[in-house]
Short mmCIF file of C-alpha atoms and ligand atoms in Angstrom, two decimals:
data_model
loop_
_atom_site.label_atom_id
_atom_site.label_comp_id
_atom_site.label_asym_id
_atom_site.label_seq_id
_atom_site.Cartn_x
_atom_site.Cartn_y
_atom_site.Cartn_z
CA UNK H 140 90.46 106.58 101.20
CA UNK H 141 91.01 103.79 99.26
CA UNK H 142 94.89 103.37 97.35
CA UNK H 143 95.21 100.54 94.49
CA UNK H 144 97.59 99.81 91.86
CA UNK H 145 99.26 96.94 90.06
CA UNK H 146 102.55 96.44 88.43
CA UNK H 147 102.89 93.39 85.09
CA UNK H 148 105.57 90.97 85.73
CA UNK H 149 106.64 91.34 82.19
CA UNK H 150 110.09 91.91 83.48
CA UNK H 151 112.51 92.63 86.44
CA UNK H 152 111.74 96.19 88.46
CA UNK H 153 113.88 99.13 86.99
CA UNK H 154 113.93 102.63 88.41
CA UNK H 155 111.02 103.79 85.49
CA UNK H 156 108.71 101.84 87.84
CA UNK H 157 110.34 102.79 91.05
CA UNK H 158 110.15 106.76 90.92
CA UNK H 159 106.81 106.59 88.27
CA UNK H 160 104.77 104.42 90.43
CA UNK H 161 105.99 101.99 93.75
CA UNK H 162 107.61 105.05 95.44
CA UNK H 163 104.27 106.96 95.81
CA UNK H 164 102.01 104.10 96.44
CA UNK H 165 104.96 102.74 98.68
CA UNK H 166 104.25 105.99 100.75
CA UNK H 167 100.53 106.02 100.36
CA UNK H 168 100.38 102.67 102.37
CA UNK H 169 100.59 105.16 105.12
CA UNK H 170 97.61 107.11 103.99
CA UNK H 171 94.67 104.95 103.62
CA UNK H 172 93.89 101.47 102.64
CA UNK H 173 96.18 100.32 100.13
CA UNK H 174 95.94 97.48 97.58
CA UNK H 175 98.52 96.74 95.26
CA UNK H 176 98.92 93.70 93.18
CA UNK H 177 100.75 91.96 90.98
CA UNK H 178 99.21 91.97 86.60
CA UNK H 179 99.84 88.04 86.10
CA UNK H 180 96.54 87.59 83.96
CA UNK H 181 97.85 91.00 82.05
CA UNK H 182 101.38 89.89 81.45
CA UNK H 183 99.95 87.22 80.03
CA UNK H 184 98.93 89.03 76.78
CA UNK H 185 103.54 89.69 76.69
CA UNK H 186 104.72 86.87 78.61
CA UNK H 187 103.84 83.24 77.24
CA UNK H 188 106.70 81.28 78.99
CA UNK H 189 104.98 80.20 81.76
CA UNK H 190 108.64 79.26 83.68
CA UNK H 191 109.31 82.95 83.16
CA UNK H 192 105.87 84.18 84.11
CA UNK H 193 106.20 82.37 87.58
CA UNK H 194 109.86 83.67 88.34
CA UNK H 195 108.60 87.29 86.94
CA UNK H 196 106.03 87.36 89.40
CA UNK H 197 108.59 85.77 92.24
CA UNK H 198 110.76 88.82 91.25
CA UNK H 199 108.23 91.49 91.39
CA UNK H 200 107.04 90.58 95.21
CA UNK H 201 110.46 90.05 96.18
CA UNK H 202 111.36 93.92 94.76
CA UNK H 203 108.21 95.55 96.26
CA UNK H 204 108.69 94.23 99.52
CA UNK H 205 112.49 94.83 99.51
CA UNK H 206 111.17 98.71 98.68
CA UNK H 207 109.42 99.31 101.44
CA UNK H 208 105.38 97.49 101.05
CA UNK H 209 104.38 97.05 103.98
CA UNK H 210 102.28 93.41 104.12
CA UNK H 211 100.88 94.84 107.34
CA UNK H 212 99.46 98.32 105.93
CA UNK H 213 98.86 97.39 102.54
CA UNK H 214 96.83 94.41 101.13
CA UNK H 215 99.12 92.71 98.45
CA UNK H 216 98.08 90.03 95.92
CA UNK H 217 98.52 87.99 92.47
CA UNK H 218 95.38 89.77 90.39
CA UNK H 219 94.77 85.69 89.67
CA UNK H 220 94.31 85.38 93.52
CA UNK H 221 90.86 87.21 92.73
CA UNK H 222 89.22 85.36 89.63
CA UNK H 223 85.60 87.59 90.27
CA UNK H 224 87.67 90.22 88.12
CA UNK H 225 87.05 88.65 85.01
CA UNK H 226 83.14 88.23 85.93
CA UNK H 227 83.56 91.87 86.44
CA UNK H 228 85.47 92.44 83.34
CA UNK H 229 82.93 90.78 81.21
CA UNK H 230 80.31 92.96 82.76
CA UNK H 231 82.20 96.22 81.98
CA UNK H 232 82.89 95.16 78.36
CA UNK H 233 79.01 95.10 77.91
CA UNK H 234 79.17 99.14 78.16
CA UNK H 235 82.56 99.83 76.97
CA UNK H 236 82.56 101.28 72.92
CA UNK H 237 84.81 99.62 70.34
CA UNK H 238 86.15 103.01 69.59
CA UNK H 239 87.41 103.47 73.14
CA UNK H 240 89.79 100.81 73.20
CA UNK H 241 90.90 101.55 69.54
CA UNK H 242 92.41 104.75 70.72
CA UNK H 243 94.20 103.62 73.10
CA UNK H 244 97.61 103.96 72.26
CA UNK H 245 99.31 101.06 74.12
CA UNK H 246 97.28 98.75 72.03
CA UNK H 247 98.98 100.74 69.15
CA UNK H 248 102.48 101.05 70.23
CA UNK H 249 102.45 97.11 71.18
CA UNK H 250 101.32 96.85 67.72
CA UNK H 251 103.76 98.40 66.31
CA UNK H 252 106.52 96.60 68.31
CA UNK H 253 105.68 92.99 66.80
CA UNK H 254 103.04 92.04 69.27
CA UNK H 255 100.29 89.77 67.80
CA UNK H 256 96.90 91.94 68.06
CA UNK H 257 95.19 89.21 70.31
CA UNK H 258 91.97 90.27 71.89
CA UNK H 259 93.32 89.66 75.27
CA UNK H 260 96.21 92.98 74.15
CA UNK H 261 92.27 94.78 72.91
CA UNK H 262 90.93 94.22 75.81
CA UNK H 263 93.43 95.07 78.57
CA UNK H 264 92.12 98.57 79.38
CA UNK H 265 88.53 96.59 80.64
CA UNK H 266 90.52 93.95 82.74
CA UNK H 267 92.49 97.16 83.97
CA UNK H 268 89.01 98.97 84.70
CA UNK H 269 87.38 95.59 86.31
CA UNK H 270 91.13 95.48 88.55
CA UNK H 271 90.47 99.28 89.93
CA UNK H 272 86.32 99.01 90.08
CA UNK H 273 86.17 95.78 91.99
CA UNK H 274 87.89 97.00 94.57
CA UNK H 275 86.51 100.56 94.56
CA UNK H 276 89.48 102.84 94.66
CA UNK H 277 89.25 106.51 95.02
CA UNK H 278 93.08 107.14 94.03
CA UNK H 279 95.43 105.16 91.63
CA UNK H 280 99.18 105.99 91.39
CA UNK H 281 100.67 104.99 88.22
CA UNK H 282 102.83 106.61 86.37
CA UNK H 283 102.21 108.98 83.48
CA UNK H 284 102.13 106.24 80.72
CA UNK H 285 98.54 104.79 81.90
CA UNK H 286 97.25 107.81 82.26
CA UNK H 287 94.53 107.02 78.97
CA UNK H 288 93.93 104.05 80.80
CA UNK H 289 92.87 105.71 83.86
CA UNK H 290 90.68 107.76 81.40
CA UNK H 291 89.02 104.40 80.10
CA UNK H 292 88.68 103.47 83.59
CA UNK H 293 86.70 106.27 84.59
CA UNK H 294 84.73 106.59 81.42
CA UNK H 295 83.41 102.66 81.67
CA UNK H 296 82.98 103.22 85.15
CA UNK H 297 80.31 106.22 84.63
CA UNK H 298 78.76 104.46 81.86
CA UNK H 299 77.75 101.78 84.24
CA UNK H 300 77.14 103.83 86.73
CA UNK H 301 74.62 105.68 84.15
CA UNK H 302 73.13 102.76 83.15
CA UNK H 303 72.43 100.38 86.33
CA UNK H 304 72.68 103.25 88.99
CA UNK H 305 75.93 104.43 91.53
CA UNK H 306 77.52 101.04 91.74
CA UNK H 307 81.11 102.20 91.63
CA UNK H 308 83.62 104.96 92.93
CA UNK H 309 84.87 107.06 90.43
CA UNK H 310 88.89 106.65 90.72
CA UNK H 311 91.23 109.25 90.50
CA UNK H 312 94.77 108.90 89.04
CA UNK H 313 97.76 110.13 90.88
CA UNK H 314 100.46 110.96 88.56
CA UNK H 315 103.78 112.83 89.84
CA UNK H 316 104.37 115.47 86.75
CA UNK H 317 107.24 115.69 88.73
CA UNK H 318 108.89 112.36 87.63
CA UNK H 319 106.54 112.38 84.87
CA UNK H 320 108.98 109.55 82.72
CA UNK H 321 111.68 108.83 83.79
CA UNK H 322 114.22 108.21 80.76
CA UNK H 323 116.67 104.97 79.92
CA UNK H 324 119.74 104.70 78.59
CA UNK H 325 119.14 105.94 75.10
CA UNK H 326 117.19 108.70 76.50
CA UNK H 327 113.86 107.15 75.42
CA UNK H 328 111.10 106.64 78.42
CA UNK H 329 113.18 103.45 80.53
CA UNK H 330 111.21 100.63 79.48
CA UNK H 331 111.34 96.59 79.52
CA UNK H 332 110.29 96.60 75.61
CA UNK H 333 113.27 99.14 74.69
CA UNK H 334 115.79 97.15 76.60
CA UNK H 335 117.09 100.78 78.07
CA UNK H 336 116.49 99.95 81.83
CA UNK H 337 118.56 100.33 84.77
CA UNK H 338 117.14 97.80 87.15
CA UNK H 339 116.53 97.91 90.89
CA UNK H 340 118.06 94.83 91.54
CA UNK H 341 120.71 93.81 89.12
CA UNK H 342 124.78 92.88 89.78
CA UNK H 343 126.98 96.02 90.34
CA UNK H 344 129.16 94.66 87.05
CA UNK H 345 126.37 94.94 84.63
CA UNK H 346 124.99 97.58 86.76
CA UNK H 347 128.06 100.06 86.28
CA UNK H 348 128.64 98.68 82.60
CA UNK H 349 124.92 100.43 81.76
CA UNK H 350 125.60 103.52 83.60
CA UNK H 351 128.98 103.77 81.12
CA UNK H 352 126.84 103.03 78.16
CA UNK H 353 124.11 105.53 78.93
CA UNK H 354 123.92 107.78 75.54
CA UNK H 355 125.54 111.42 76.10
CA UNK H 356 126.36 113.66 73.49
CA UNK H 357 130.13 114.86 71.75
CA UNK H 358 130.38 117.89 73.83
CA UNK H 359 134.44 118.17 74.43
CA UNK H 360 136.28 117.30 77.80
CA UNK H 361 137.17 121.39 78.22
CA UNK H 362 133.22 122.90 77.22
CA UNK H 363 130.03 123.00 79.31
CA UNK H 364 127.61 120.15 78.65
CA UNK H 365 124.04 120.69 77.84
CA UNK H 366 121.87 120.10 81.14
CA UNK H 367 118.78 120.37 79.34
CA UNK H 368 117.53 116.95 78.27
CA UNK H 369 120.74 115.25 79.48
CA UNK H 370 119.73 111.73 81.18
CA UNK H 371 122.50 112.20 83.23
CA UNK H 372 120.94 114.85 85.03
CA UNK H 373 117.59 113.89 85.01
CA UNK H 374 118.75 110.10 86.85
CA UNK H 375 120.74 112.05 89.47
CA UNK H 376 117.72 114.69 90.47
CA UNK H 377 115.80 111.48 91.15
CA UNK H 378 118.11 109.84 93.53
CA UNK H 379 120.82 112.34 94.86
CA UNK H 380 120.00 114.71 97.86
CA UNK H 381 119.44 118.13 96.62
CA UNK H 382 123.09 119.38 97.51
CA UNK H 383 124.65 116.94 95.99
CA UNK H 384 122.29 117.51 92.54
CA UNK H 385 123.05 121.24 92.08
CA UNK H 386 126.46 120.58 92.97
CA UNK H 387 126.42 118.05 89.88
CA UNK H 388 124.60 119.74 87.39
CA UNK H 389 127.32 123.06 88.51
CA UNK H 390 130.04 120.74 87.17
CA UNK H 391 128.04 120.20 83.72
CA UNK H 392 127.76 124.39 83.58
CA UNK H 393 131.59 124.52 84.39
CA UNK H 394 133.13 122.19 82.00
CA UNK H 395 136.36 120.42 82.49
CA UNK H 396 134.81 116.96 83.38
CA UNK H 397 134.27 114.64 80.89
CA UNK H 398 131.11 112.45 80.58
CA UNK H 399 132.78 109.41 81.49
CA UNK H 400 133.85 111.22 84.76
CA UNK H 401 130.18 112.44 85.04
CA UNK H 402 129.01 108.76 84.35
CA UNK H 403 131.27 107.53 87.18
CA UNK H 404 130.07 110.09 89.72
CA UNK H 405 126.02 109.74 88.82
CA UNK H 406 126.94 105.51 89.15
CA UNK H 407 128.02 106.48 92.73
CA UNK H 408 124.65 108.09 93.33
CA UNK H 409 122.70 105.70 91.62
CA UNK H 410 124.51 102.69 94.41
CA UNK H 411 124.16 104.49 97.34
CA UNK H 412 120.12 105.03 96.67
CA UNK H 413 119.95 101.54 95.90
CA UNK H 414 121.90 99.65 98.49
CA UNK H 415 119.26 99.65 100.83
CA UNK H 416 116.48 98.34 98.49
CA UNK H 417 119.21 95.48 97.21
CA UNK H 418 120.46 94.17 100.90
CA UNK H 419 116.46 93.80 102.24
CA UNK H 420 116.23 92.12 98.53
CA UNK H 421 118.65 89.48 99.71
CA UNK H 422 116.84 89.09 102.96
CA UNK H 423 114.18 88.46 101.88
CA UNK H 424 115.17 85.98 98.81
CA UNK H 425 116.20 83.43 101.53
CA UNK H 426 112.93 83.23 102.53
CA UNK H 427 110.78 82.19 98.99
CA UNK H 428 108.03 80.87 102.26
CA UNK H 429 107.56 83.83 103.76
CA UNK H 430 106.70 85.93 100.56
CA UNK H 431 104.33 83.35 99.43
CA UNK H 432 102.50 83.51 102.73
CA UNK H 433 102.39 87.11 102.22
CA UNK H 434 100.71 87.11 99.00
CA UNK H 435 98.83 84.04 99.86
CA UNK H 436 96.98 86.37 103.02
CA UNK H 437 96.78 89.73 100.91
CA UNK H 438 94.69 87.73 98.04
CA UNK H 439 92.38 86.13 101.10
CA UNK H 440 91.79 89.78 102.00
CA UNK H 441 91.00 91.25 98.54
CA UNK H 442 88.97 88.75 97.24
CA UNK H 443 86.66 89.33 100.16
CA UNK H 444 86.39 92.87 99.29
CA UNK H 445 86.17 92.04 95.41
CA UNK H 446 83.64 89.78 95.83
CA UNK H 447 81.50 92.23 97.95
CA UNK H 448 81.43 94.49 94.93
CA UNK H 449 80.67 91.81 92.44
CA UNK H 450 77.79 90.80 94.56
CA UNK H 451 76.97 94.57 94.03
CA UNK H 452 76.98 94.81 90.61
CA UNK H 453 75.02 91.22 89.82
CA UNK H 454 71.95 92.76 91.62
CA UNK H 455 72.35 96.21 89.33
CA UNK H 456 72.52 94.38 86.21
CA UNK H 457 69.87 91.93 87.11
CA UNK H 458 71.95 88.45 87.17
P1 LIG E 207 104.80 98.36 83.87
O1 LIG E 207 106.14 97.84 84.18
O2 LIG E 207 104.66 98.81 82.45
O3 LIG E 207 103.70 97.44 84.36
O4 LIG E 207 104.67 99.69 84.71
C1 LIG E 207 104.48 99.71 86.11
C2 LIG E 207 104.33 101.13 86.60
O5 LIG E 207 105.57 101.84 86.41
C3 LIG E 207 103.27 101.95 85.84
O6 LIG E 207 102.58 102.77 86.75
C4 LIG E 207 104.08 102.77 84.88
O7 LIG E 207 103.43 103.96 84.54
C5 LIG E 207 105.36 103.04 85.66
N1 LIG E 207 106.50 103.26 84.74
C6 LIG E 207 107.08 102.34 83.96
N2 LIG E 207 108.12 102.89 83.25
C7 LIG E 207 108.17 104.21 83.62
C8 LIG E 207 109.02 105.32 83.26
N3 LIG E 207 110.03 105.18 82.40
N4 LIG E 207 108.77 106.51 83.84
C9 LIG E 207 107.77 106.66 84.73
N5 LIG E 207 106.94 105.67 85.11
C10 LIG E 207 107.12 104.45 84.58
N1 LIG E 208 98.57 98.48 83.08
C1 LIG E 208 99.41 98.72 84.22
C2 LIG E 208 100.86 98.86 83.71
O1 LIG E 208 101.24 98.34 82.72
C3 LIG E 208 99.35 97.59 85.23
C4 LIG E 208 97.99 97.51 85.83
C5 LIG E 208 97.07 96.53 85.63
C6 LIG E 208 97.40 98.47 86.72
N2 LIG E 208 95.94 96.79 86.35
C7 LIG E 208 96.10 97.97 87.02
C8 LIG E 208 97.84 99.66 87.27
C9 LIG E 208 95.23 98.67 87.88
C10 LIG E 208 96.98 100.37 88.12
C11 LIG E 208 95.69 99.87 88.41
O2 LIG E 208 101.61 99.51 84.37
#
């Protein structure tokens, strides 16, 4: 079985991305072969500084290796260590529809948020389909937020496959409904564009300043507190042990604590899952050689496989 997924660096790591995607495909570098890269040609249709695109990527490796990727099970690369995936991308936009990419609501909401409609925003689902298809994936964790594009993906992938013959692997997405989205600090899904995150890797000051901030309702000290929709909650299932969560959603059924009380216990939570992740994060920031060499290898290996497909699909189409 074949694993692949890719993270932008439009941004530093927060815990959306940690429980909606790296956790699973950190633990399905266990299962089969894994690939999982880094978006720098799609954060390019966010990200224009290029200062800030190299230190976002920096970041990213840096925060999946400090999470638990494994360079040794898992094959991981800049997408622009493997340039066949725009040969690839071209191909697939041949047989994608206009009307598929207009639904796609990322391409919308982006829109809507000030972005400048470029074709390079249009076209991001095909670059996303030529990412997964070149390297013929059978599952895809991401979480639930690309699920349309993993619709796209499999719909351009059958098209071709109609039209030149069985050239690619139909991927799969693996989506946890469990986590489904994991919500930020207003309540909205945690995202870099809503500046709501709680991120992986910050300072415990600013770190414990957002916990404080995170948006509760006026229930008094004395009452109960709602526990359904509360973000309080919903951070602590994802990184307290199960004792320790019914024991702290009990205490929102109870009343007598107040939210800053609750705040302070769910930022004690929070630290202790993180601690781990944040001292190999150190580690490994002393050695910038090291996790160049890394990615330097895993793009050596991919492009080897991409370029086995490519070869593939230039016979179908005739080039
Ligand atoms: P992005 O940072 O937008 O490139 O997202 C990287 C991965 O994290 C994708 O698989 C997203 O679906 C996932 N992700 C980002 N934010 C969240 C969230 N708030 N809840 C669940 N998954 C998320
Ligand atoms: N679009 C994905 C995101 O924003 C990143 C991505 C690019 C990706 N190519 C991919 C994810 C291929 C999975 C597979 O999260």
């Amino acid at each position: 079985m074949r694993i692949l997924s890719g993270v932008q660096p439009s941004g530093a790591l927060h815990l959306g991305n940690y429980f909606g995607m790296m956790q699973s495909a950190i633990a399905l570098q266990n299962q089969g072969e894994a690939f999982y890269f880094i978006a720098d040609y799609h954060a390019m249709t966010t990200v224009s500084d290029p200062k800030l695109l190299q230190s976002n990527i920096h970041e990213i490796a840096l925060g999946f290796l400090a999470c638990g990727l494994d360079p040794e099970k898992a094959v991981f690369f800049r997408q622009s260590a493997v340039p066949e995936v725009h040969e690839l991308a071209w191909m697939l936009s041949t047989v994608t529809p206009m009307g598929l990419l207009e639904r796609c609501h990322s391409f919308k909401d982006k829109i809507a948020r000030g972005f400048s409609p470029s074709h390079g925003l249009f076209a991001y689902p095909v670059l996303m389909a030529a990412d997964i298809l070149l390297y013929q994936a059978n599952r895809v964790p991401v979480g639930k937020d690309q699920k349309q594009h993993l619709e796209v993906t499999r719909d351009i992938a059958l098209k071709f496959n109609e039209q030149y013959g069985e050239v690619f692997v139909i991927p799969e997405p693996d989506i946890r409904e469990a986590v489904a989205t994991v919500p930020g600090l207003d309540g909205q899904k945690m995202s870099k564009s809503y500046q709501n995150t709680l991120e992986l890797f910050s300072e415990a000051k600013p770190f414990s300043k957002k916990v404080m901030g995170i948006k509760t309702d006026s229930t008094p000290v004395e009452a109960p507190k709602p526990t359904e929709g509360s973000t309080l909650l919903a951070l602590s299932r994802l990184v307290a042990k199960p004792e320790e969560y019914q024991e702290y959603e009990s205490s929102f059924r109870a009343g007598g604590k107040g939210y800053g009380d609750l705040k302070k216990a769910l930022l004690v939570q929070l630290e202790r899952f993180l601690v781990p992740f944040q001292e190999e994060y150190q580690k490994l920031k002393s050695d910038p050689k090291k996790v160049n060499e890394i990615l330097h290898e895993g793009g050596v290996k991919a492009r080897s496989v991409a370029q086995k497909t490519l070869e593939k699909a230039r016979i179908a189409v005739g080039i």
